[in-house]
């Protein structure tokens, strides 16, 4: 088995996924993901039927498999009004024409990880989405227990906007999902629901602090004058080995 980190310096190039990649694409998906994809999904990927894709290959492999997939990303274009993030977008003159890029799958075979391949694939997705004037964002789901993927997308400056309870159903068990968004072409709404809630909460916190301080000051003004007398601190005087303590109340 080839180890990309053991003496071999890979030369990675990126290209569209082709029909000849079908078998390897299925194998890598089966190895990487807990979800089983239908055969139709792979046919659509390799033939470009409604799915856009990029492949990563190592053209310097010593075993001669220079065109075999070692990484991939698949995605689909979705009308913004039909998406889960419709309420988080800033719209232009025509809302109905706005689109999004939804990342379906992203993967790199284990022996080629930590070489920046996934980063390059995601950058290709962002570049592609940014090149479409009416595209407003790239978005995707991550299963809640996949901490490496969560850290990766945060590092890529995706925004974690929602947690979706019981989004996945795998082998008889439900799992939550995190929803990540990367805005392009000024697609971010000036005020998302979360930002509005945070702003309202901050306003009320400030209001209640101000109200509490005002009530305290008014209470101090209404106290009897004698209760506000101050006592001097204890004065210690040593004389003939006796300690004389003097306490004076001054009003």
Coordinates of C-alpha atoms in Angstrom, one line a residue:
X1 CA 0.0 0.0 0.0
X2 CA 1.3 3.4 -1.0
X3 CA 2.0 5.8 1.9
X4 CA 2.2 9.4 0.7
X5 CA 4.1 10.4 3.8
X6 CA 6.8 7.7 3.6
X7 CA 9.5 9.1 1.3
X8 CA 7.1 9.8 -1.6
X9 CA 6.4 13.5 -2.4
X10 CA 3.0 13.5 -4.2
X11 CA 2.2 15.8 -7.0
X12 CA -1.5 16.6 -6.7
X13 CA -3.6 17.8 -9.5
X14 CA -7.3 18.5 -9.7
X15 CA -9.8 17.6 -12.4
X16 CA -13.5 16.8 -12.9
X17 CA -14.7 13.3 -11.8
X18 CA -15.1 11.1 -14.9
X19 CA -17.1 7.8 -15.6
X20 CA -13.8 5.9 -15.2
X21 CA -13.7 6.9 -11.6
X22 CA -17.0 5.1 -10.7
X23 CA -15.6 2.1 -8.9
X24 CA -13.0 3.9 -6.9
X25 CA -15.4 6.6 -6.0
X26 CA -17.8 4.1 -4.5
X27 CA -15.0 2.3 -2.6
X28 CA -13.8 5.6 -1.0
X29 CA -17.3 6.6 0.0
X30 CA -17.9 3.2 1.6
X31 CA -14.7 3.5 3.5
X32 CA -15.1 7.1 4.7
X33 CA -18.8 7.6 5.5
X34 CA -21.3 5.9 7.8
X35 CA -24.1 6.7 5.3
X36 CA -24.6 4.3 2.4
X37 CA -25.2 6.1 -0.9
X38 CA -27.4 4.7 -3.7
X39 CA -25.8 3.5 -6.9
X40 CA -27.7 6.2 -8.7
X41 CA -25.9 8.9 -6.7
X42 CA -22.5 7.7 -8.1
X43 CA -23.8 7.5 -11.6
X44 CA -25.0 11.1 -11.3
X45 CA -21.6 12.2 -10.0
X46 CA -19.4 10.6 -12.7
X47 CA -21.8 11.6 -15.5
X48 CA -22.4 15.2 -14.2
X49 CA -26.2 14.7 -13.9
X50 CA -27.1 17.6 -11.6
X51 CA -23.9 17.2 -9.6
X52 CA -20.7 19.2 -9.9
X53 CA -17.5 17.5 -8.7
X54 CA -13.7 17.7 -8.5
X55 CA -11.2 14.9 -8.1
X56 CA -7.7 15.0 -6.6
X57 CA -5.1 12.6 -8.1
X58 CA -1.4 12.1 -7.5
X59 CA 0.3 12.1 -10.9
X60 CA 3.6 11.1 -9.4
X61 CA 2.5 7.8 -7.8
X62 CA 5.3 5.2 -8.0
X63 CA 2.8 2.3 -8.4
X64 CA 1.6 3.7 -11.8
X65 CA -1.9 4.5 -10.6
X66 CA -1.4 8.2 -11.6
X67 CA -5.0 8.9 -12.4
X68 CA -6.7 7.1 -9.5
X69 CA -8.8 9.2 -7.1
X70 CA -7.3 10.1 -3.8
X71 CA -9.8 12.8 -2.9
X72 CA -13.0 14.3 -4.1
X73 CA -15.7 16.8 -3.5
X74 CA -19.3 16.6 -4.8
X75 CA -21.9 19.4 -4.8
X76 CA -25.2 20.5 -6.1
X77 CA -26.8 23.9 -7.0
X78 CA -30.0 24.6 -5.1
X79 CA -32.4 27.5 -5.4
X80 CA -32.0 29.7 -2.3
X81 CA -35.7 29.9 -1.6
X82 CA -35.8 26.1 -1.3
X83 CA -32.9 25.8 1.2
X84 CA -32.6 25.6 4.9
X85 CA -30.7 28.9 5.1
X86 CA -33.2 31.1 3.1
X87 CA -33.7 33.3 6.2
X88 CA -30.0 33.9 6.6
X89 CA -29.3 35.5 3.2
X90 CA -29.2 39.0 1.8
X91 CA -31.1 39.1 -1.4
X92 CA -30.6 41.3 -4.4
X93 CA -33.2 42.7 -6.8
X94 CA -34.6 39.3 -7.7
X95 CA -35.0 36.8 -4.9
X96 CA -36.2 34.0 -7.0
X97 CA -33.0 33.9 -9.1
X98 CA -30.6 33.5 -6.1
X99 CA -28.9 30.1 -5.8
X100 CA -26.6 28.3 -3.3
X101 CA -24.0 25.6 -3.6
X102 CA -24.6 22.6 -1.3
X103 CA -21.6 20.3 -0.6
X104 CA -22.8 16.7 -0.7
X105 CA -19.6 14.8 0.1
X106 CA -15.9 15.7 0.7
X107 CA -13.2 13.1 1.4
X108 CA -9.6 12.3 1.2
X109 CA -8.2 8.7 1.5
X110 CA -6.3 8.3 4.8
X111 CA -2.8 7.9 3.5
X112 CA -3.1 11.3 1.7
X113 CA -4.5 13.3 4.6
X114 CA -2.8 16.4 6.2
X115 CA -1.4 17.4 2.8
X116 CA -3.8 20.3 2.2
X117 CA -5.9 18.3 -0.3
X118 CA -9.3 18.9 1.4
X119 CA -8.4 22.5 1.8
X120 CA -7.7 22.9 -1.9
X121 CA -10.9 21.1 -2.8
X122 CA -13.0 23.4 -0.6
X123 CA -11.3 26.4 -2.0
X124 CA -12.2 25.2 -5.5
X125 CA -15.9 25.0 -4.3
X126 CA -15.7 28.5 -2.9
X127 CA -14.1 29.9 -6.1
X128 CA -16.7 28.2 -8.2
X129 CA -19.6 29.6 -6.1
X130 CA -18.0 33.1 -6.1
X131 CA -17.8 33.0 -9.9
X132 CA -21.6 32.8 -10.2
X133 CA -23.0 36.3 -9.7
X134 CA -26.4 35.2 -8.2
X135 CA -24.9 32.6 -5.9
X136 CA -25.1 33.7 -2.2
X137 CA -23.4 31.0 -0.2
X138 CA -21.8 27.5 0.1
X139 CA -23.4 25.4 2.8
X140 CA -23.2 21.8 4.2
X141 CA -24.0 19.5 7.1
X142 CA -21.6 17.9 9.5
X143 CA -22.7 15.1 11.8
X144 CA -22.3 16.3 15.4
X145 CA -19.7 13.8 16.6
X146 CA -17.3 14.5 13.7
X147 CA -15.0 17.0 15.6
X148 CA -12.2 16.9 13.0
X149 CA -14.6 18.0 10.3
X150 CA -16.1 20.7 12.6
X151 CA -12.6 22.1 13.3
X152 CA -11.7 21.9 9.6
X153 CA -14.7 24.0 8.4
X154 CA -14.2 26.5 11.2
X155 CA -10.6 26.9 10.1
X156 CA -11.9 27.4 6.5
X157 CA -14.0 30.3 7.9
X158 CA -17.4 28.6 7.5
X159 CA -19.9 29.9 10.0
X160 CA -21.7 27.4 12.3
X161 CA -25.3 28.7 12.1
X162 CA -27.5 25.9 13.5
X163 CA -27.7 22.6 15.2
X164 CA -30.3 20.3 13.7
X165 CA -31.6 17.7 16.2
X166 CA -31.9 14.1 14.9
X167 CA -30.9 15.1 11.3
X168 CA -29.2 11.8 10.5
X169 CA -30.6 8.3 11.0
X170 CA -27.8 5.8 10.8
X171 CA -28.1 2.1 11.7
X172 CA -31.2 2.6 13.8
X173 CA -29.9 5.7 15.7
X174 CA -30.5 9.4 15.4
X175 CA -27.6 11.9 15.3
X176 CA -27.7 15.7 15.3
X177 CA -26.1 17.8 12.6
X178 CA -24.3 21.1 12.5
X179 CA -25.1 23.4 9.6
X180 CA -22.2 25.4 8.2
X181 CA -22.3 28.4 5.8
X182 CA -19.7 30.3 3.8
X183 CA -21.2 33.4 2.3
X184 CA -20.1 34.7 -1.1
X185 CA -21.0 37.7 -3.3
X186 CA -22.3 39.7 -0.2
X187 CA -24.8 36.9 0.5
X188 CA -24.9 37.3 4.3
X189 CA -28.0 38.9 5.8
X190 CA -27.1 42.0 7.8
X191 CA -29.0 40.5 10.7
X192 CA -29.4 36.8 11.1
X193 CA -32.0 35.4 13.6
X194 CA -29.2 34.5 16.0
X195 CA -27.7 38.0 15.8
X196 CA -31.0 39.6 16.4
X197 CA -31.6 37.5 19.5
X198 CA -28.1 38.3 20.8
X199 CA -28.6 42.0 20.2
X200 CA -32.0 41.9 22.0
X201 CA -30.6 40.0 24.9
X202 CA -27.7 42.4 25.2
X203 CA -30.1 45.4 25.2
X204 CA -32.2 43.9 28.0
X205 CA -29.1 43.1 30.1
X206 CA -27.9 46.6 29.8
X207 CA -31.4 48.0 30.5
X208 CA -31.8 45.9 33.7
X209 CA -28.3 46.8 34.9
X210 CA -29.2 50.5 34.5
X211 CA -32.5 50.1 36.2
X212 CA -31.0 48.3 39.2
X213 CA -28.4 51.0 39.6
X214 CA -31.0 53.7 39.5
X215 CA -33.2 51.9 42.1
X216 CA -30.2 51.5 44.4
X217 CA -29.3 55.2 44.2
X218 CA -32.9 56.2 44.9
X219 CA -33.0 53.8 47.9
X220 CA -29.8 55.4 49.3
X221 CA -31.3 58.9 49.1
X222 CA -34.4 57.8 51.1
X223 CA -32.4 56.3 54.0
X224 CA -32.6 58.2 57.4
X225 CA -29.6 60.6 57.8
X226 CA -28.4 58.9 61.0
X227 CA -28.0 55.5 59.3
X228 CA -25.5 57.0 56.9
X229 CA -23.1 58.0 59.6
X230 CA -19.6 56.8 59.1
X231 CA -17.4 55.2 61.8
X232 CA -13.8 55.9 61.9
X233 CA -11.4 53.1 61.7
X234 CA -10.0 51.7 64.9
X235 CA -7.2 53.8 66.3
X236 CA -4.5 51.9 68.1
X237 CA -2.3 53.8 70.6
X238 CA 0.3 52.1 72.6
X239 CA 1.1 53.8 75.9
X240 CA 2.8 52.2 78.9
X241 CA 2.2 48.8 77.3
X242 CA -1.6 49.5 77.2
X243 CA -3.6 49.5 73.9
X244 CA -6.3 52.1 74.0
X245 CA -9.0 51.6 71.3
X246 CA -10.9 54.7 70.2
X247 CA -14.1 54.5 68.1
X248 CA -15.8 57.7 67.0
X249 CA -19.1 58.1 65.1
X250 CA -19.1 61.3 63.1
X251 CA -22.5 62.6 61.7

